[in-house]
Amino acid sequence: MIRWILSVSLMVSAAGVFAQPQDRNVDALETSITTDKASYAEGEPIEIRITNANPTDSSAVKEFLVGCSTSFTLNGLSPDFYCGAAAFPVIFPAYSALTVVWRMEPIDMGWPTRSGQHLLVGYGMGEPGMTTFEAPAATGGRVIFLTVPGLTLDDLAPLRNSLNAEVLGESEGAGGAFGEWRIRGEQPLDTLVAQYELDARFQRFEANREMYPVESFFTADEYASPGLGLQIVAFPNPVSETLELAISTPQPQEATLEVFDALGRRTYRDTNWRGDSRQLDVSQWPPGLYTVRVSTRDASSMQRVTVVR
């Protein structure tokens, strides 16, 4: 059996999935979802896997215009953005499977929001898969904030200390101070947000439950590669000096490279990238979370990167 590692945290930015005439044998695909354990202790990471499998002896093809191959909900609610690895197209040889893996950190996500048994539903290319697990309610989590103009990070220091907040990224500008904190405390994340989202000091104070897959891989007994779409890998991650970018496309073509900070502001753009590798000097970037996006005419791929000092 041959195993292909497609990418780490491979994303396709999109609003939906649209079937094309090239679809073939899609009804044969089956979706399943599993967790690595049936029961978790407080704060313990939860590993989630969604597998789209072709159990037949005929290949299957799922065409994407734009879209994500997998997503999931927990107790009927999902954080801001769950997206899996999607290619253009995704080709399933006979008896093959595409698996997308998430590791959900309760300390980051503020999930689950209640204790007890939880229903996990995975959406892929077949009927949704379902599973359950036991876990206690999470407390704390990541928040993104933007203060009113004139308020400084020094002004926020007492609040930051009282919330036992770890700084993931902070900066100041004419429009106010902004950043991302990981709050460690006794209260649920949604309770914390409700307490400060209307605070006069903030223009924005909201939970950051954005999470991307950490791994995607394809398994198959035989595989005739038709091109697996746009892929990007960024390393090392976390990074402090030089970020290495590796990109692969079905055929050489121009791509646009963009970097966005934790508040969604574009901090870097190159509209004429051709080739398969690139280096970015991040030594002067403020520490925090960034999204690296590479786009071509037909697809885009993203990866989250953490800059540390």
mmCIF file of C-alpha atoms in Angstrom:
data_model
loop_
_atom_site.group_PDB
_atom_site.id
_atom_site.type_symbol
_atom_site.label_atom_id
_atom_site.label_comp_id
_atom_site.label_asym_id
_atom_site.label_seq_id
_atom_site.Cartn_x
_atom_site.Cartn_y
_atom_site.Cartn_z
ATOM 1 C CA MET A 1 0.000 0.000 0.000
ATOM 2 C CA ILE A 2 1.318 3.419 -0.970
ATOM 3 C CA ARG A 3 0.648 6.398 1.315
ATOM 4 C CA TRP A 4 0.701 10.000 0.140
ATOM 5 C CA ILE A 5 1.079 12.878 2.588
ATOM 6 C CA LEU A 6 -0.674 15.684 0.761
ATOM 7 C CA SER A 7 0.168 18.553 3.124
ATOM 8 C CA VAL A 8 0.043 19.927 6.641
ATOM 9 C CA SER A 9 -2.882 22.249 7.355
ATOM 10 C CA LEU A 10 -3.837 22.294 3.675
ATOM 11 C CA MET A 11 -6.708 24.700 3.030
ATOM 12 C CA VAL A 12 -8.874 25.705 0.115
ATOM 13 C CA SER A 13 -10.617 29.029 0.707
ATOM 14 C CA ALA A 14 -14.146 28.825 -0.574
ATOM 15 C CA ALA A 15 -17.784 29.466 0.048
ATOM 16 C CA GLY A 16 -19.248 26.209 -1.176
ATOM 17 C CA VAL A 17 -18.942 23.013 -3.144
ATOM 18 C CA PHE A 18 -20.367 22.731 -6.629
ATOM 19 C CA ALA A 19 -20.745 19.448 -8.512
ATOM 20 C CA GLN A 20 -19.472 19.502 -12.070
ATOM 21 C CA PRO A 21 -20.306 17.267 -15.052
ATOM 22 C CA GLN A 22 -16.986 15.481 -14.557
ATOM 23 C CA ASP A 23 -18.208 13.890 -11.312
ATOM 24 C CA ARG A 24 -18.015 10.122 -11.513
ATOM 25 C CA ASN A 25 -19.103 7.367 -9.117
ATOM 26 C CA VAL A 26 -19.508 9.936 -6.315
ATOM 27 C CA ASP A 27 -22.484 8.089 -4.833
ATOM 28 C CA ALA A 28 -20.128 5.265 -3.933
ATOM 29 C CA LEU A 29 -18.108 7.449 -1.558
ATOM 30 C CA GLU A 30 -18.622 6.937 2.173
ATOM 31 C CA THR A 31 -17.897 9.405 4.982
ATOM 32 C CA SER A 32 -16.928 8.366 8.511
ATOM 33 C CA ILE A 33 -15.781 10.342 11.561
ATOM 34 C CA THR A 34 -13.841 9.115 14.603
ATOM 35 C CA THR A 35 -12.057 10.463 17.655
ATOM 36 C CA ASP A 36 -8.880 9.008 19.133
ATOM 37 C CA LYS A 37 -10.608 8.323 22.468
ATOM 38 C CA ALA A 38 -14.116 7.790 23.766
ATOM 39 C CA SER A 39 -13.591 9.935 26.873
ATOM 40 C CA TYR A 40 -11.362 12.931 27.625
ATOM 41 C CA ALA A 41 -10.104 14.616 30.776
ATOM 42 C CA GLU A 42 -10.339 18.380 31.303
ATOM 43 C CA GLY A 43 -8.180 20.254 28.807
ATOM 44 C CA GLU A 44 -7.085 17.099 26.976
ATOM 45 C CA PRO A 45 -6.702 17.551 23.184
ATOM 46 C CA ILE A 46 -9.371 15.860 21.076
ATOM 47 C CA GLU A 47 -8.219 14.314 17.806
ATOM 48 C CA ILE A 48 -10.868 14.217 15.099
ATOM 49 C CA ARG A 49 -10.581 12.332 11.806
ATOM 50 C CA ILE A 50 -12.940 12.489 8.844
ATOM 51 C CA THR A 51 -12.405 9.893 6.122
ATOM 52 C CA ASN A 52 -13.940 9.936 2.660
ATOM 53 C CA ALA A 53 -13.542 6.422 1.256
ATOM 54 C CA ASN A 54 -14.178 4.692 -2.041
ATOM 55 C CA PRO A 55 -14.943 1.048 -1.178
ATOM 56 C CA THR A 56 -15.536 -0.005 -4.802
ATOM 57 C CA ASP A 57 -13.286 -1.420 -7.527
ATOM 58 C CA SER A 58 -13.973 1.593 -9.775
ATOM 59 C CA SER A 59 -12.414 5.028 -9.426
ATOM 60 C CA ALA A 60 -14.488 7.994 -8.283
ATOM 61 C CA VAL A 61 -14.008 11.658 -9.162
ATOM 62 C CA LYS A 62 -15.330 14.668 -7.284
ATOM 63 C CA GLU A 63 -14.896 17.949 -9.159
ATOM 64 C CA PHE A 64 -14.639 21.192 -7.187
ATOM 65 C CA LEU A 65 -15.081 24.671 -8.553
ATOM 66 C CA VAL A 66 -14.293 26.047 -5.118
ATOM 67 C CA GLY A 67 -14.888 24.246 -1.875
ATOM 68 C CA CYS A 68 -13.821 22.137 1.029
ATOM 69 C CA SER A 69 -13.827 18.366 1.056
ATOM 70 C CA THR A 70 -14.731 17.986 4.739
ATOM 71 C CA SER A 71 -16.143 19.841 7.729
ATOM 72 C CA PHE A 72 -17.703 18.934 11.057
ATOM 73 C CA THR A 73 -19.965 20.226 13.797
ATOM 74 C CA LEU A 74 -19.947 19.584 17.529
ATOM 75 C CA ASN A 75 -23.362 19.446 19.222
ATOM 76 C CA GLY A 76 -24.840 21.093 16.150
ATOM 77 C CA LEU A 77 -22.600 24.162 16.431
ATOM 78 C CA SER A 78 -19.306 24.830 14.679
ATOM 79 C CA PRO A 79 -16.552 27.368 15.339
ATOM 80 C CA ASP A 80 -15.750 30.002 12.752
ATOM 81 C CA PHE A 81 -14.138 27.899 10.027
ATOM 82 C CA TYR A 82 -13.549 24.228 9.519
ATOM 83 C CA CYS A 83 -12.190 23.239 6.140
ATOM 84 C CA GLY A 84 -10.484 20.159 4.806
ATOM 85 C CA ALA A 85 -8.164 19.397 1.934
ATOM 86 C CA ALA A 86 -9.763 19.795 -1.472
ATOM 87 C CA ALA A 87 -8.092 19.323 -4.833
ATOM 88 C CA PHE A 88 -9.244 20.177 -8.326
ATOM 89 C CA PRO A 89 -10.479 17.495 -8.750
ATOM 90 C CA VAL A 90 -10.255 14.986 -5.893
ATOM 91 C CA ILE A 91 -9.700 11.589 -7.522
ATOM 92 C CA PHE A 92 -10.380 8.414 -5.556
ATOM 93 C CA PRO A 93 -8.811 5.297 -7.069
ATOM 94 C CA ALA A 94 -10.441 1.950 -6.301
ATOM 95 C CA TYR A 95 -10.351 1.141 -2.573
ATOM 96 C CA SER A 96 -8.771 4.476 -1.644
ATOM 97 C CA ALA A 97 -9.509 7.025 1.078
ATOM 98 C CA LEU A 98 -8.772 10.644 1.932
ATOM 99 C CA THR A 99 -8.453 11.375 5.662
ATOM 100 C CA VAL A 100 -8.344 14.842 7.216
ATOM 101 C CA VAL A 101 -7.163 15.206 10.820
ATOM 102 C CA TRP A 102 -7.870 17.963 13.357
ATOM 103 C CA ARG A 103 -6.541 18.203 16.908
ATOM 104 C CA MET A 104 -8.926 20.383 18.868
ATOM 105 C CA GLU A 105 -7.295 22.077 21.857
ATOM 106 C CA PRO A 106 -9.994 23.008 24.417
ATOM 107 C CA ILE A 107 -7.657 25.607 25.923
ATOM 108 C CA ASP A 108 -7.598 27.393 22.542
ATOM 109 C CA MET A 109 -11.095 26.764 21.274
ATOM 110 C CA GLY A 110 -13.170 27.093 24.417
ATOM 111 C CA TRP A 111 -14.943 23.912 23.268
ATOM 112 C CA PRO A 112 -16.827 21.849 24.364
ATOM 113 C CA THR A 113 -19.090 24.473 25.912
ATOM 114 C CA ARG A 114 -20.764 21.970 28.247
ATOM 115 C CA SER A 115 -19.858 18.749 30.054
ATOM 116 C CA GLY A 116 -21.140 15.300 29.165
ATOM 117 C CA GLN A 117 -21.647 13.382 25.956
ATOM 118 C CA HIS A 118 -21.068 15.244 22.710
ATOM 119 C CA LEU A 119 -22.353 14.531 19.217
ATOM 120 C CA LEU A 120 -19.790 14.959 16.462
ATOM 121 C CA VAL A 121 -21.057 15.019 12.873
ATOM 122 C CA GLY A 122 -18.662 14.903 9.939
ATOM 123 C CA TYR A 123 -19.573 16.154 6.480
ATOM 124 C CA GLY A 124 -17.705 14.879 3.465
ATOM 125 C CA MET A 125 -18.581 13.444 0.076
ATOM 126 C CA GLY A 126 -21.000 10.768 1.258
ATOM 127 C CA GLU A 127 -23.768 10.785 3.847
ATOM 128 C CA PRO A 128 -22.635 12.519 7.078
ATOM 129 C CA GLY A 129 -20.780 10.364 9.579
ATOM 130 C CA MET A 130 -21.542 10.555 13.308
ATOM 131 C CA THR A 131 -19.849 9.617 16.555
ATOM 132 C CA THR A 132 -20.009 10.596 20.246
ATOM 133 C CA PHE A 133 -17.468 11.184 22.994
ATOM 134 C CA GLU A 134 -17.404 12.289 26.629
ATOM 135 C CA ALA A 135 -15.588 15.461 27.710
ATOM 136 C CA PRO A 136 -15.955 18.185 30.362
ATOM 137 C CA ALA A 137 -16.724 21.793 29.514
ATOM 138 C CA ALA A 138 -13.729 23.909 28.540
ATOM 139 C CA THR A 139 -12.873 27.213 30.181
ATOM 140 C CA GLY A 140 -11.004 30.130 28.679
ATOM 141 C CA GLY A 141 -9.810 30.236 25.094
ATOM 142 C CA ARG A 142 -8.531 32.581 22.415
ATOM 143 C CA VAL A 143 -9.949 36.053 21.856
ATOM 144 C CA ILE A 144 -9.269 38.769 19.286
ATOM 145 C CA PHE A 145 -9.719 42.394 20.293
ATOM 146 C CA LEU A 146 -9.518 45.927 18.910
ATOM 147 C CA THR A 147 -9.705 48.836 21.321
ATOM 148 C CA VAL A 148 -11.147 52.277 20.720
ATOM 149 C CA PRO A 149 -8.688 54.864 19.309
ATOM 150 C CA GLY A 150 -6.328 56.296 21.883
ATOM 151 C CA LEU A 151 -6.288 53.272 24.176
ATOM 152 C CA THR A 152 -2.824 51.711 24.499
ATOM 153 C CA LEU A 153 -1.549 48.266 25.370
ATOM 154 C CA ASP A 154 -0.319 49.696 28.672
ATOM 155 C CA ASP A 155 -3.904 50.700 29.423
ATOM 156 C CA LEU A 156 -4.920 47.062 28.869
ATOM 157 C CA ALA A 157 -2.239 45.627 31.161
ATOM 158 C CA PRO A 158 -4.461 45.469 34.295
ATOM 159 C CA LEU A 159 -7.203 43.664 32.367
ATOM 160 C CA ARG A 160 -4.718 41.305 30.721
ATOM 161 C CA ASN A 161 -3.279 40.397 34.110
ATOM 162 C CA SER A 162 -6.675 39.951 35.743
ATOM 163 C CA LEU A 163 -7.733 37.569 32.960
ATOM 164 C CA ASN A 164 -4.471 35.595 33.218
ATOM 165 C CA ALA A 165 -4.103 36.138 29.469
ATOM 166 C CA GLU A 166 -1.192 34.854 27.423
ATOM 167 C CA VAL A 167 -0.264 37.254 24.620
ATOM 168 C CA LEU A 168 -0.301 35.590 21.197
ATOM 169 C CA GLY A 169 0.109 38.870 19.355
ATOM 170 C CA GLU A 170 -0.318 42.576 20.104
ATOM 171 C CA SER A 171 0.223 45.845 18.283
ATOM 172 C CA GLU A 172 -0.878 49.463 18.305
ATOM 173 C CA GLY A 173 -2.078 51.763 15.549
ATOM 174 C CA ALA A 174 -3.978 54.951 14.953
ATOM 175 C CA GLY A 175 -7.222 53.016 15.076
ATOM 176 C CA GLY A 176 -6.494 51.505 18.504
ATOM 177 C CA ALA A 177 -4.613 48.638 20.100
ATOM 178 C CA PHE A 178 -5.283 45.168 18.745
ATOM 179 C CA GLY A 179 -4.152 41.613 19.294
ATOM 180 C CA GLU A 180 -4.944 38.070 20.296
ATOM 181 C CA TRP A 181 -4.889 36.568 23.785
ATOM 182 C CA ARG A 182 -5.212 33.061 25.114
ATOM 183 C CA ILE A 183 -7.195 33.417 28.331
ATOM 184 C CA ARG A 184 -6.769 30.821 31.045
ATOM 185 C CA GLY A 185 -9.512 31.073 33.580
ATOM 186 C CA GLU A 186 -12.519 29.605 35.308
ATOM 187 C CA GLN A 187 -15.184 31.013 32.968
ATOM 188 C CA PRO A 188 -16.396 29.595 29.652
ATOM 189 C CA LEU A 189 -15.112 31.480 26.616
ATOM 190 C CA ASP A 190 -18.571 32.661 25.564
ATOM 191 C CA THR A 191 -19.180 34.080 29.045
ATOM 192 C CA LEU A 192 -15.904 36.006 28.870
ATOM 193 C CA VAL A 193 -16.757 37.400 25.461
ATOM 194 C CA ALA A 194 -20.243 38.448 26.577
ATOM 195 C CA GLN A 195 -18.659 40.300 29.491
ATOM 196 C CA TYR A 196 -16.321 42.417 27.341
ATOM 197 C CA GLU A 197 -17.773 42.618 23.825
ATOM 198 C CA LEU A 198 -19.880 45.630 24.873
ATOM 199 C CA ASP A 199 -17.157 47.128 27.064
ATOM 200 C CA ALA A 200 -16.590 50.771 26.113
ATOM 201 C CA ARG A 201 -12.855 50.133 25.772
ATOM 202 C CA PHE A 202 -13.306 47.809 22.796
ATOM 203 C CA GLN A 203 -14.501 48.142 19.224
ATOM 204 C CA ARG A 204 -14.217 44.349 18.927
ATOM 205 C CA PHE A 205 -13.810 41.630 21.514
ATOM 206 C CA GLU A 206 -14.673 38.197 20.200
ATOM 207 C CA ALA A 207 -13.811 34.530 20.426
ATOM 208 C CA ASN A 208 -11.302 33.184 17.922
ATOM 209 C CA ARG A 209 -12.358 29.604 17.265
ATOM 210 C CA GLU A 210 -10.779 29.426 13.856
ATOM 211 C CA MET A 211 -9.081 26.071 13.399
ATOM 212 C CA TYR A 212 -7.524 24.336 10.416
ATOM 213 C CA PRO A 213 -6.671 20.672 9.873
ATOM 214 C CA VAL A 214 -3.190 19.634 10.965
ATOM 215 C CA GLU A 215 -2.792 16.805 8.465
ATOM 216 C CA SER A 216 -4.337 15.362 5.325
ATOM 217 C CA PHE A 217 -3.323 12.122 3.693
ATOM 218 C CA PHE A 218 -4.415 9.854 0.886
ATOM 219 C CA THR A 219 -4.149 6.073 0.985
ATOM 220 C CA ALA A 220 -4.559 3.828 -2.035
ATOM 221 C CA ASP A 221 -3.440 0.501 -3.447
ATOM 222 C CA GLU A 222 -2.916 2.055 -6.859
ATOM 223 C CA TYR A 223 -2.855 5.653 -7.921
ATOM 224 C CA ALA A 224 -2.469 7.305 -11.315
ATOM 225 C CA SER A 225 -1.733 10.888 -10.389
ATOM 226 C CA PRO A 226 -3.930 13.320 -12.374
ATOM 227 C CA GLY A 227 -2.664 16.318 -10.390
ATOM 228 C CA LEU A 228 -3.752 16.930 -6.806
ATOM 229 C CA GLY A 229 -4.430 20.635 -7.120
ATOM 230 C CA LEU A 230 -2.718 23.499 -5.365
ATOM 231 C CA GLN A 231 -0.772 22.690 -2.202
ATOM 232 C CA ILE A 232 1.365 24.810 0.102
ATOM 233 C CA VAL A 233 3.538 23.876 3.071
ATOM 234 C CA ALA A 234 5.107 26.501 5.355
ATOM 235 C CA PHE A 235 7.941 25.585 7.746
ATOM 236 C CA PRO A 236 9.282 25.853 10.370
ATOM 237 C CA ASN A 237 6.119 26.539 12.311
ATOM 238 C CA PRO A 238 6.378 28.320 14.760
ATOM 239 C CA VAL A 239 8.969 30.541 13.062
ATOM 240 C CA SER A 240 11.119 33.428 14.262
ATOM 241 C CA GLU A 241 13.518 34.282 11.415
ATOM 242 C CA THR A 242 13.001 32.755 7.957
ATOM 243 C CA LEU A 243 9.798 31.107 6.742
ATOM 244 C CA GLU A 244 10.260 28.511 4.005
ATOM 245 C CA LEU A 245 7.339 28.094 1.602
ATOM 246 C CA ALA A 246 6.922 25.119 -0.716
ATOM 247 C CA ILE A 247 4.189 25.085 -3.342
ATOM 248 C CA SER A 248 3.053 22.502 -5.850
ATOM 249 C CA THR A 249 0.576 22.941 -8.705
ATOM 250 C CA PRO A 250 -0.629 20.576 -11.420
ATOM 251 C CA GLN A 251 1.232 22.731 -13.957
ATOM 252 C CA PRO A 252 3.516 25.770 -13.778
ATOM 253 C CA GLN A 253 1.506 28.958 -13.469
ATOM 254 C CA GLU A 254 1.566 32.379 -11.880
ATOM 255 C CA ALA A 255 0.402 32.573 -8.280
ATOM 256 C CA THR A 256 -0.351 35.356 -5.815
ATOM 257 C CA LEU A 257 1.219 35.109 -2.378
ATOM 258 C CA GLU A 258 -0.515 36.948 0.471
ATOM 259 C CA VAL A 259 -0.074 37.078 4.249
ATOM 260 C CA PHE A 260 -2.808 38.193 6.677
ATOM 261 C CA ASP A 261 -2.475 38.930 10.390
ATOM 262 C CA ALA A 262 -4.814 37.638 13.110
ATOM 263 C CA LEU A 263 -7.251 40.503 12.461
ATOM 264 C CA GLY A 264 -7.516 39.694 8.777
ATOM 265 C CA ARG A 265 -5.393 42.615 7.543
ATOM 266 C CA ARG A 266 -3.128 41.893 4.605
ATOM 267 C CA THR A 267 0.509 42.474 5.579
ATOM 268 C CA TYR A 268 2.291 41.107 2.495
ATOM 269 C CA ARG A 269 1.433 40.554 -1.176
ATOM 270 C CA ASP A 270 3.334 39.316 -4.225
ATOM 271 C CA THR A 271 1.255 38.964 -7.388
ATOM 272 C CA ASN A 272 3.837 37.297 -9.617
ATOM 273 C CA TRP A 273 5.215 34.210 -7.912
ATOM 274 C CA ARG A 274 6.372 31.459 -10.254
ATOM 275 C CA GLY A 275 8.292 28.462 -8.978
ATOM 276 C CA ASP A 276 8.042 25.911 -6.227
ATOM 277 C CA SER A 277 9.779 27.523 -3.247
ATOM 278 C CA ARG A 278 10.120 30.864 -1.530
ATOM 279 C CA GLN A 279 11.622 32.371 1.623
ATOM 280 C CA LEU A 280 10.082 35.142 3.715
ATOM 281 C CA ASP A 281 12.040 37.115 6.300
ATOM 282 C CA VAL A 282 9.708 37.352 9.325
ATOM 283 C CA SER A 283 12.319 38.587 11.791
ATOM 284 C CA GLN A 284 10.679 42.030 11.970
ATOM 285 C CA TRP A 285 7.070 40.812 12.042
ATOM 286 C CA PRO A 286 5.161 41.283 15.312
ATOM 287 C CA PRO A 287 4.677 37.931 17.080
ATOM 288 C CA GLY A 288 1.310 36.312 16.588
ATOM 289 C CA LEU A 289 -0.786 34.217 14.219
ATOM 290 C CA TYR A 290 -0.679 34.756 10.459
ATOM 291 C CA THR A 291 -2.413 33.170 7.495
ATOM 292 C CA VAL A 292 -0.313 32.497 4.394
ATOM 293 C CA ARG A 293 -2.408 32.190 1.223
ATOM 294 C CA VAL A 294 -1.328 31.233 -2.275
ATOM 295 C CA SER A 295 -3.862 31.707 -5.100
ATOM 296 C CA THR A 296 -3.940 30.813 -8.764
ATOM 297 C CA ARG A 297 -6.664 31.379 -11.318
ATOM 298 C CA ASP A 298 -8.435 28.163 -10.254
ATOM 299 C CA ALA A 299 -7.596 27.517 -6.610
ATOM 300 C CA SER A 300 -6.146 28.838 -3.390
ATOM 301 C CA SER A 301 -4.428 27.153 -0.467
ATOM 302 C CA MET A 302 -3.785 28.506 3.016
ATOM 303 C CA GLN A 303 -1.746 27.638 6.086
ATOM 304 C CA ARG A 304 -1.679 29.175 9.545
ATOM 305 C CA VAL A 305 1.768 30.202 10.818
ATOM 306 C CA THR A 306 2.804 31.381 14.281
ATOM 307 C CA VAL A 307 5.597 33.983 14.543
ATOM 308 C CA VAL A 308 7.417 33.875 17.883
ATOM 309 C CA ARG A 309 10.212 35.864 19.507
#
